[in-house]
Amino acid sequence: MTLTDWTISETLARLRSREISAVELTQAYLDRISAVEPKVNAFLTVTGEQALQQAKAADSLRAQGEDRPLLGVPLGIKDVLCTEGVSTTAGSKILKGFVPPFTATSVQRLFGAGAVMLGKMNTDEFAMGSSTENSGYHVTHNPWDLKRIPGGSSGGSAAAVAARMVAGALGTDTGGSVRQPAAMCGIVGIKPSYGRVSRYGLIAFASSLDQVGAMARSVEDAALILEVMAGHDPLDSTSMNVPVPNYRAGMRSDLKGVRVGVPKEYFIEGIEAEVEASVRAAIEHLKALGAEIREVSLPHTAYGIPIYYLIAPAEASANLARFEGVRYGARIEGADMWESYKTTRGRGFGPEVKRRIMLGTYALSAGYYDAYYLKAQKGRTLIRQDFEKAFAEVDVIATPTTPRAAFLIGEKVDDPLQMYLEDVFTITVNLAGICGISLPCGKDVNQMPIGLQLLGPAFGEEKILHAAHAYEQSTDWHKRAPSL
Ligand code: GLN
């Protein structure tokens, strides 16, 4: 085991005992990046020099006797989060050359806790996608099988964590983009409840659904990152003023007294056989740890995809209106203002982003608003109520994260509907504003990782973290690493 294999907790223990310095550690990660990044392509920007500077600062703080929750820990940041002085593109050509004058609150809090940033991670353009194939720059490869997608949209973050190029990473999740790539790369990914983490400095995709999440190689590590970045931020009026628990203190190794719901709507036709088998085995495992298993029903699950694909593009069409080549990033000059707007947007946005803008503009247009957008909002309420009813009876809900393990690069690019269907198990969670975590629980016939998803009520992160930790600590799926 080399130092890039350590979890964040293991790393911190060695930093604290002075067995290694943050500079040595950061250098080891940069060497690892040089060795495997050419195969994986997880980064949009590697910030080696800045990382070493941050590491040096962390070492001198420690030498002065100071300690902080992430002092000297090297992380990756999804490129939809603004970082002062460092290129931030959201995976889009339209933001090529954009260097933000400020840092997102979530990232700023990591820096405040002493974290070192190794770079900005690849993403589907504006986080729209499930495979990282919609990145305006390059495709990221799954470290378990380079012919396969790493999931998306936080595919760069997930692949880099799995490939040991970063100790942990930030992703964002609007319909599954933290949990789905975590599942496909065999790591842990948590999407916090809406309002748990500040969205200030996150380039907005769908503002009522977006959340910043943590990705790591253990549940404890994900909990630590979340603890650092969670909590009220006066700069984001949707961030809630609710105290942040010490999640790690609430983690026990047994599940006595925990009621786990299994929704029948999540074991549907078309789900890969090994996915169903692994998740059912994981549920049995939760039972063996003391949990009480109950069937629950989430009857509006099937409406999640159509509802999401009205609401998310509607919000995206409004959020993306600001990119006209004047204020941010790339600009293609035309004969007049309108032509400049048109050419900049026409060439700057990729096909999936254009598709979403068209869908969203249509759903919001005067004649169709009631039939589509308003109807979708009513459906969203029904989905939220499904979860409220279920959580009146159970503490957490266990499901597969995705219907299938990672597919081949190119397999679904020409079929957007097939791509959208990949999110059937994750999307309703964002619509309801609740929290969810994905953690490794098996392998499919192609030896690709499978994810177990645990869902909790709004601001019930400690419940899913506890259950996930108990499962993880009594299994060894999380200990496996891809050989690269
Ligand atoms: N795959 C979904 C989409 O394409 C979700 C993306 C996300 O969570 N950012 O919109």
Coordinates of C-alpha atoms and ligand atoms in Angstrom, one line a residue:
M1 CA 0.0 0.0 0.0
T2 CA 1.4 3.4 -1.0
L3 CA 0.5 6.7 0.5
T4 CA -1.9 7.6 -2.2
D5 CA -4.0 4.5 -1.2
W6 CA -4.7 5.8 2.3
T7 CA -8.1 7.1 3.2
I8 CA -8.3 10.7 4.4
S9 CA -8.5 9.5 8.0
E10 CA -5.4 7.3 7.6
T11 CA -3.7 10.2 5.8
L12 CA -4.5 12.7 8.6
A13 CA -3.2 10.3 11.3
R14 CA 0.1 10.1 9.5
L15 CA 0.2 13.9 9.0
R16 CA -0.5 14.4 12.6
S17 CA 2.1 12.0 13.8
R18 CA 4.6 13.7 11.4
E19 CA 5.2 10.4 9.6
I20 CA 4.8 12.4 6.4
S21 CA 4.6 16.0 5.5
A22 CA 1.8 17.6 3.4
V23 CA 4.5 18.5 0.8
E24 CA 5.6 14.9 0.5
L25 CA 2.0 13.7 0.3
T26 CA 1.1 16.3 -2.4
Q27 CA 4.2 15.4 -4.4
A28 CA 3.2 11.7 -4.2
Y29 CA -0.3 12.6 -5.6
L30 CA 1.2 14.8 -8.3
D31 CA 3.5 11.9 -9.3
R32 CA 0.5 9.6 -9.3
I33 CA -1.3 12.1 -11.6
S34 CA 1.6 12.1 -14.0
A35 CA 1.6 8.3 -14.1
V36 CA -2.1 7.6 -14.6
E37 CA -3.8 10.8 -15.7
P38 CA -2.8 10.2 -19.4
K39 CA -5.0 7.0 -19.3
V40 CA -7.9 8.4 -17.2
N41 CA -8.2 12.0 -18.2
A42 CA -10.0 13.0 -15.1
F43 CA -8.7 16.6 -14.8
L44 CA -9.4 19.8 -16.7
T45 CA -6.7 21.6 -14.9
V46 CA -3.9 20.3 -12.6
T47 CA -2.8 23.0 -10.2
G48 CA 0.5 21.4 -9.2
E49 CA 2.4 24.6 -8.2
Q50 CA -0.4 26.1 -6.2
A51 CA -1.0 22.7 -4.5
L52 CA 2.6 22.5 -3.4
Q53 CA 2.3 26.0 -2.0
Q54 CA -0.8 25.2 -0.1
A55 CA 0.9 22.0 1.2
K56 CA 3.9 24.1 2.3
A57 CA 1.6 26.5 4.2
A58 CA -0.2 23.5 5.8
D59 CA 3.2 22.1 7.0
S60 CA 4.2 25.4 8.5
L61 CA 0.9 25.7 10.3
R62 CA 1.4 22.2 11.7
A63 CA 4.9 23.1 12.7
Q64 CA 3.4 26.0 14.7
G65 CA 1.3 23.5 16.5
E66 CA -1.9 24.1 14.7
D67 CA -4.3 21.4 13.6
R68 CA -7.4 21.7 11.3
P69 CA -9.9 19.1 10.1
L70 CA -8.3 18.7 6.6
L71 CA -4.8 20.2 7.2
G72 CA -2.6 19.0 4.3
V73 CA -5.2 16.7 2.6
P74 CA -5.0 16.9 -1.3
L75 CA -8.4 17.0 -3.0
G76 CA -10.0 17.5 -6.4
I77 CA -12.7 20.1 -7.2
K78 CA -15.3 19.7 -9.8
D79 CA -14.9 22.4 -12.5
V80 CA -18.4 23.8 -11.9
L81 CA -17.2 25.3 -8.6
C82 CA -15.5 28.7 -8.9
T83 CA -11.9 29.0 -7.7
E84 CA -10.3 32.4 -7.5
G85 CA -7.4 32.7 -9.9
V86 CA -7.9 29.2 -11.3
S87 CA -9.6 28.4 -14.6
T88 CA -13.3 27.3 -14.1
T89 CA -15.1 26.1 -17.2
A90 CA -18.0 24.0 -16.1
G91 CA -16.8 21.6 -18.8
S92 CA -18.0 24.1 -21.4
K93 CA -16.2 25.8 -24.3
I94 CA -18.2 28.9 -23.7
L95 CA -16.3 29.4 -20.4
K96 CA -12.9 28.8 -21.9
G97 CA -10.5 31.3 -20.3
F98 CA -12.8 32.2 -17.5
V99 CA -10.9 32.8 -14.3
P100 CA -13.2 33.6 -11.4
P101 CA -12.4 36.5 -9.1
F102 CA -13.8 34.6 -6.0
T103 CA -14.0 31.1 -4.6
A104 CA -17.2 29.1 -4.0
T105 CA -18.1 28.9 -0.3
S106 CA -17.9 25.0 -0.2
V107 CA -14.3 25.2 -1.6
Q108 CA -13.4 28.2 0.6
R109 CA -14.5 26.2 3.7
L110 CA -12.3 23.2 2.6
F111 CA -9.4 25.7 2.2
G112 CA -10.1 27.1 5.6
A113 CA -9.9 23.6 7.0
G114 CA -6.4 23.2 5.5
A115 CA -7.2 21.2 2.3
V116 CA -4.9 21.3 -0.7
M117 CA -6.4 21.6 -4.2
L118 CA -4.8 19.3 -6.8
G119 CA -6.9 20.6 -9.7
K120 CA -10.2 21.0 -11.3
M121 CA -12.1 17.9 -12.4
N122 CA -13.8 17.1 -15.7
T123 CA -17.5 17.2 -15.9
D124 CA -20.3 16.9 -18.5
E125 CA -20.9 20.5 -19.8
F126 CA -22.7 22.5 -17.1
A127 CA -23.1 19.1 -15.3
M128 CA -25.6 17.9 -17.9
G129 CA -25.1 14.3 -18.5
S130 CA -24.4 10.9 -16.9
S131 CA -21.2 9.8 -18.6
T132 CA -18.8 12.7 -18.8
E133 CA -19.1 12.3 -22.6
N134 CA -20.8 15.7 -22.8
S135 CA -17.7 17.5 -21.6
G136 CA -16.7 20.2 -24.1
Y137 CA -13.0 19.1 -23.6
H138 CA -12.5 15.3 -23.3
V139 CA -14.0 12.1 -22.1
T140 CA -12.9 10.7 -18.8
H141 CA -12.2 6.9 -18.6
N142 CA -13.3 4.6 -15.9
P143 CA -10.2 3.4 -14.0
W144 CA -11.7 -0.1 -13.6
D145 CA -12.0 -0.5 -17.4
L146 CA -10.7 2.3 -19.6
K147 CA -13.1 1.5 -22.4
R148 CA -16.0 2.4 -20.1
I149 CA -17.5 5.7 -18.9
P150 CA -16.9 6.8 -15.3
G151 CA -20.5 8.0 -14.9
G152 CA -21.3 11.6 -14.7
S153 CA -21.6 14.4 -14.5
S154 CA -19.0 14.4 -11.7
G155 CA -17.1 11.7 -13.6
G156 CA -13.7 13.4 -13.3
S157 CA -14.0 13.6 -9.5
A158 CA -15.1 10.0 -9.2
A159 CA -12.5 8.6 -11.5
A160 CA -9.7 10.5 -9.8
V161 CA -10.8 9.3 -6.4
A162 CA -10.9 5.7 -7.6
A163 CA -7.6 6.0 -9.4
R164 CA -5.8 7.4 -6.3
M165 CA -5.1 10.7 -8.0
V166 CA -6.8 12.7 -5.2
A167 CA -7.7 11.6 -1.7
G168 CA -11.3 12.9 -2.1
A169 CA -13.2 15.3 -4.2
L170 CA -16.2 17.6 -4.5
G171 CA -18.9 16.8 -7.0
T172 CA -22.3 18.3 -7.6
D173 CA -25.6 16.5 -7.8
T174 CA -28.7 17.8 -9.6
G175 CA -30.2 14.5 -10.5
G176 CA -27.6 11.9 -9.5
S177 CA -24.3 13.4 -10.5
V178 CA -22.4 12.6 -7.3
R179 CA -24.0 9.2 -6.5
Q180 CA -24.1 7.7 -10.0
P181 CA -20.4 8.2 -10.9
A182 CA -19.5 7.2 -7.3
A183 CA -21.4 3.9 -7.9
M184 CA -19.8 3.4 -11.3
C185 CA -16.2 4.0 -10.0
G186 CA -16.6 2.0 -6.8
I187 CA -16.3 4.9 -4.3
V188 CA -18.5 6.7 -1.8
G189 CA -20.5 9.8 -2.8
I190 CA -23.0 11.7 -0.7
K191 CA -25.6 14.2 -2.0
P192 CA -26.7 16.3 1.0
S193 CA -30.2 17.6 1.5
Y194 CA -31.1 20.7 -0.5
G195 CA -29.9 23.7 1.6
R196 CA -27.3 21.7 3.6
V197 CA -24.3 23.1 1.6
S198 CA -24.0 26.6 0.2
R199 CA -24.4 26.9 -3.6
Y200 CA -22.6 30.2 -3.7
G201 CA -20.0 30.1 -6.4
L202 CA -21.4 26.9 -7.9
I203 CA -22.2 27.6 -11.6
A204 CA -25.9 27.0 -11.6
F205 CA -27.5 24.2 -13.7
A206 CA -30.9 23.9 -12.0
S207 CA -31.0 26.0 -8.9
S208 CA -33.8 24.2 -7.1
L209 CA -32.1 20.9 -7.5
D210 CA -28.3 21.5 -7.4
Q211 CA -26.3 20.5 -4.3
V212 CA -22.6 20.2 -3.7
G213 CA -21.5 16.7 -2.5
A214 CA -18.5 14.9 -1.2
M215 CA -16.7 11.9 -2.9
A216 CA -14.2 9.7 -1.1
R217 CA -12.9 6.2 -0.6
S218 CA -14.7 5.7 2.8
V219 CA -17.9 6.8 4.4
E220 CA -16.0 8.4 7.2
D221 CA -14.0 10.5 4.7
A222 CA -17.1 11.7 2.9
A223 CA -18.7 12.6 6.3
L224 CA -15.6 14.6 7.2
I225 CA -15.6 16.6 4.0
L226 CA -19.4 17.2 4.4
E227 CA -19.0 18.4 8.0
V228 CA -16.4 21.0 6.9
M229 CA -18.4 22.5 4.1
A230 CA -22.0 22.2 5.4
G231 CA -23.9 24.9 7.2
H232 CA -25.5 28.2 6.7
D233 CA -24.0 30.8 4.3
P234 CA -25.3 34.3 4.2
L235 CA -24.3 34.4 0.6
D236 CA -26.8 31.7 -0.4
S237 CA -30.3 32.4 0.8
T238 CA -31.4 28.8 0.2
S239 CA -28.7 27.4 2.5
M240 CA -30.5 26.5 5.8
N241 CA -29.6 27.7 9.2
V242 CA -29.6 24.3 10.8
P243 CA -26.7 23.1 13.0
V244 CA -24.3 20.6 11.4
P245 CA -23.9 17.5 13.5
N246 CA -20.6 15.7 14.1
Y247 CA -21.5 13.0 11.6
R248 CA -18.6 10.8 12.5
A249 CA -19.5 10.8 16.2
G250 CA -22.9 9.3 15.3
M251 CA -21.5 6.3 13.5
R252 CA -21.9 2.9 15.2
S253 CA -21.0 -0.5 13.8
D254 CA -24.4 -2.0 14.4
L255 CA -27.9 -1.1 13.0
K256 CA -30.0 -2.2 16.0
G257 CA -33.3 -0.3 16.0
V258 CA -32.8 1.1 12.5
R259 CA -35.7 0.7 10.2
V260 CA -34.7 0.2 6.5
G261 CA -37.3 0.6 3.8
V262 CA -37.1 -1.2 0.5
P263 CA -39.2 0.4 -2.2
K264 CA -40.8 -2.1 -4.5
E265 CA -40.7 0.4 -7.4
Y266 CA -36.9 0.2 -7.5
F267 CA -36.5 -3.4 -8.6
I268 CA -37.9 -3.0 -12.1
E269 CA -37.6 -4.7 -15.4
G270 CA -34.4 -3.8 -17.2
I271 CA -32.3 -3.7 -14.1
E272 CA -29.0 -5.6 -14.5
A273 CA -29.2 -9.0 -12.8
E274 CA -26.0 -8.5 -10.7
V275 CA -27.2 -5.1 -9.6
E276 CA -30.4 -6.5 -8.2
A277 CA -28.6 -9.5 -6.6
S278 CA -25.9 -7.3 -5.0
V279 CA -28.3 -4.8 -3.6
R280 CA -30.6 -7.5 -2.3
A281 CA -27.6 -9.2 -0.7
A282 CA -26.6 -5.8 0.8
I283 CA -30.1 -5.4 2.3
E284 CA -29.7 -8.8 3.9
H285 CA -26.4 -7.7 5.3
L286 CA -28.1 -4.6 6.8
K287 CA -30.5 -7.0 8.4
A288 CA -27.7 -9.1 9.8
L289 CA -26.3 -5.9 11.4
G290 CA -29.6 -5.5 13.3
A291 CA -31.7 -3.4 10.9
E292 CA -35.4 -4.1 10.6
I293 CA -36.3 -4.4 6.9
R294 CA -39.7 -3.2 5.7
E295 CA -41.2 -2.9 2.2
V296 CA -42.2 0.7 1.4
S297 CA -43.9 2.2 -1.7
L298 CA -42.8 5.3 -3.6
P299 CA -45.6 5.2 -6.2
H300 CA -44.6 8.2 -8.3
T301 CA -41.0 7.1 -8.9
A302 CA -41.7 6.5 -12.6
Y303 CA -42.7 10.1 -13.1
G304 CA -39.3 11.3 -11.8
I305 CA -37.6 11.4 -15.2
P306 CA -40.3 13.3 -17.1
I307 CA -40.8 15.7 -14.2
Y308 CA -37.0 16.3 -13.9
Y309 CA -36.6 16.8 -17.7
L310 CA -39.2 19.7 -17.5
I311 CA -38.0 21.4 -14.4
A312 CA -34.2 21.0 -14.8
P313 CA -34.1 22.3 -18.4
A314 CA -36.5 25.1 -17.5
E315 CA -34.2 26.3 -14.8
A316 CA -31.2 25.7 -17.0
S317 CA -32.6 27.8 -19.8
A318 CA -32.9 30.7 -17.4
N319 CA -29.5 30.2 -15.7
L320 CA -27.6 29.8 -19.0
A321 CA -29.0 33.1 -20.4
R322 CA -26.1 34.9 -18.8
F323 CA -23.5 33.3 -21.1
E324 CA -23.5 35.7 -24.1
G325 CA -19.7 36.3 -24.4
V326 CA -19.8 39.7 -22.7
R327 CA -19.3 38.9 -19.1
Y328 CA -17.6 35.6 -18.9
G329 CA -15.2 33.4 -20.9
A330 CA -15.1 33.0 -24.7
R331 CA -16.5 35.6 -27.1
I332 CA -16.9 35.3 -30.8
E333 CA -17.3 38.7 -32.4
G334 CA -20.2 39.3 -34.9
A335 CA -21.3 42.2 -37.1
D336 CA -23.6 43.5 -34.2
M337 CA -24.5 42.6 -30.7
W338 CA -27.1 40.0 -31.6
E339 CA -24.8 38.3 -34.0
S340 CA -22.1 38.2 -31.4
Y341 CA -24.5 36.6 -28.9
K342 CA -25.7 34.1 -31.4
T343 CA -22.3 33.0 -32.6
T344 CA -20.8 32.9 -29.1
R345 CA -23.7 30.7 -27.9
G346 CA -24.0 28.7 -31.1
R347 CA -20.4 27.7 -31.0
G348 CA -19.8 27.8 -27.3
F349 CA -22.5 25.4 -26.1
G350 CA -22.4 21.7 -27.0
P351 CA -25.4 19.8 -28.4
E352 CA -26.7 18.5 -25.0
V353 CA -26.8 22.0 -23.5
K354 CA -28.6 23.3 -26.6
R355 CA -31.1 20.5 -26.3
R356 CA -31.8 21.4 -22.7
I357 CA -32.1 25.1 -23.4
M358 CA -34.6 24.4 -26.1
L359 CA -36.6 21.9 -24.0
G360 CA -36.6 24.4 -21.1
T361 CA -37.5 27.5 -23.1
Y362 CA -40.4 25.5 -24.7
A363 CA -41.7 24.2 -21.3
L364 CA -41.7 27.8 -20.0
S365 CA -43.3 29.4 -23.1
A366 CA -46.6 31.2 -22.5
G367 CA -48.8 28.6 -24.3
Y368 CA -47.2 25.6 -22.7
Y369 CA -46.3 26.7 -19.2
D370 CA -49.4 25.2 -17.5
A371 CA -49.3 22.0 -19.5
Y372 CA -45.6 21.3 -18.8
Y373 CA -43.8 23.4 -16.2
L374 CA -46.8 23.8 -13.8
K375 CA -47.8 20.2 -14.2
A376 CA -44.3 19.1 -13.5
Q377 CA -44.2 21.2 -10.3
K378 CA -47.4 19.5 -9.1
G379 CA -45.8 16.1 -9.8
R380 CA -42.7 17.2 -7.9
T381 CA -44.9 17.7 -4.8
L382 CA -46.3 14.2 -5.1
I383 CA -42.8 12.8 -5.2
R384 CA -41.9 14.7 -2.1
Q385 CA -45.0 13.4 -0.4
D386 CA -44.1 9.8 -1.4
F387 CA -40.9 10.2 0.6
E388 CA -42.5 11.9 3.5
K389 CA -44.9 9.0 3.9
A390 CA -42.2 6.5 3.6
F391 CA -40.0 8.3 6.2
A392 CA -42.9 8.3 8.6
E393 CA -42.3 4.5 8.8
V394 CA -38.6 4.0 8.2
D395 CA -35.3 5.7 9.0
V396 CA -33.5 5.1 5.7
I397 CA -34.4 3.7 2.3
A398 CA -32.1 1.2 0.5
T399 CA -32.1 0.9 -3.3
P400 CA -29.7 0.4 -6.2
T401 CA -27.9 3.6 -7.2
T402 CA -28.2 2.8 -10.9
P403 CA -30.0 0.2 -12.9
R404 CA -26.7 -0.9 -14.5
A405 CA -23.0 -0.7 -13.9
A406 CA -20.7 1.4 -16.1
F407 CA -21.4 1.1 -19.8
L408 CA -19.0 1.5 -22.8
I409 CA -17.8 4.9 -24.0
G410 CA -20.0 5.7 -27.0
E411 CA -22.7 3.1 -26.2
K412 CA -25.4 5.6 -25.4
V413 CA -24.3 9.0 -26.8
D414 CA -26.7 8.9 -29.7
D415 CA -29.7 8.1 -27.6
P416 CA -30.4 10.8 -25.1
L417 CA -33.5 9.1 -23.7
Q418 CA -31.5 5.9 -22.9
M419 CA -29.0 8.2 -21.2
Y420 CA -31.7 10.0 -19.2
L421 CA -33.1 6.7 -18.0
E422 CA -29.9 5.9 -16.2
D423 CA -30.9 8.3 -13.5
V424 CA -34.2 6.7 -12.6
F425 CA -33.1 5.8 -9.1
T426 CA -31.3 9.1 -8.2
I427 CA -33.4 11.8 -9.7
T428 CA -36.4 11.8 -7.4
V429 CA -34.1 12.4 -4.4
N430 CA -33.2 15.9 -5.8
L431 CA -36.9 16.6 -6.7
A432 CA -37.8 15.9 -3.0
G433 CA -34.8 17.8 -1.6
I434 CA -33.7 14.8 0.6
C435 CA -30.3 13.3 1.0
G436 CA -28.7 10.2 -0.4
I437 CA -25.4 8.3 -0.4
S438 CA -23.9 5.7 -2.7
L439 CA -21.3 3.2 -1.6
P440 CA -19.8 0.1 -3.2
C441 CA -21.6 -3.2 -2.7
G442 CA -20.6 -5.5 -5.5
K443 CA -19.3 -6.2 -9.0
D444 CA -21.1 -7.1 -12.2
V445 CA -20.1 -9.7 -14.9
N446 CA -17.7 -7.2 -16.4
Q447 CA -16.1 -6.7 -12.9
M448 CA -17.5 -3.2 -12.8
P449 CA -18.5 -1.8 -9.4
I450 CA -22.1 -1.7 -8.2
G451 CA -23.5 1.0 -5.9
L452 CA -25.9 0.6 -2.9
Q453 CA -27.9 3.8 -2.4
L454 CA -29.2 4.8 1.0
L455 CA -31.7 7.6 1.3
G456 CA -32.6 9.7 4.3
P457 CA -35.1 12.5 5.1
A458 CA -34.2 16.1 4.6
F459 CA -31.3 17.0 7.0
G460 CA -31.1 13.4 8.1
E461 CA -27.5 12.9 6.7
E462 CA -26.4 11.3 10.0
K463 CA -28.9 8.4 9.5
I464 CA -27.5 7.5 6.0
L465 CA -23.9 8.0 7.1
H466 CA -24.4 5.8 10.1
A467 CA -26.0 3.0 8.0
A468 CA -23.5 3.3 5.2
H469 CA -20.6 3.2 7.7
A470 CA -21.9 0.1 9.4
Y471 CA -22.3 -1.7 6.1
E472 CA -18.9 -0.6 4.8
Q473 CA -17.0 -1.5 8.0
S474 CA -18.3 -5.1 7.8
T475 CA -17.7 -5.6 4.1
D476 CA -14.6 -5.1 2.0
W477 CA -15.9 -3.7 -1.3
H478 CA -14.5 -0.3 -0.5
K479 CA -11.0 -1.7 -0.1
R480 CA -10.7 -2.8 -3.7
A481 CA -8.7 -0.6 -6.0
P482 CA -8.5 -0.6 -9.8
S483 CA -5.2 -1.8 -11.2
L484 CA -3.9 0.9 -13.6
Ligands
GLN1 N1 -27.7 13.0 -15.5 C1 -28.6 14.0 -15.1 C2 -28.7 15.1 -16.1 O1 -28.1 14.9 -17.2 C3 -28.2 14.6 -13.7 C4 -27.0 15.5 -13.8 C5 -26.6 16.0 -12.5 O2 -26.9 15.6 -11.4 N2 -25.9 17.1 -12.6 O3 -29.2 16.1 -16.0

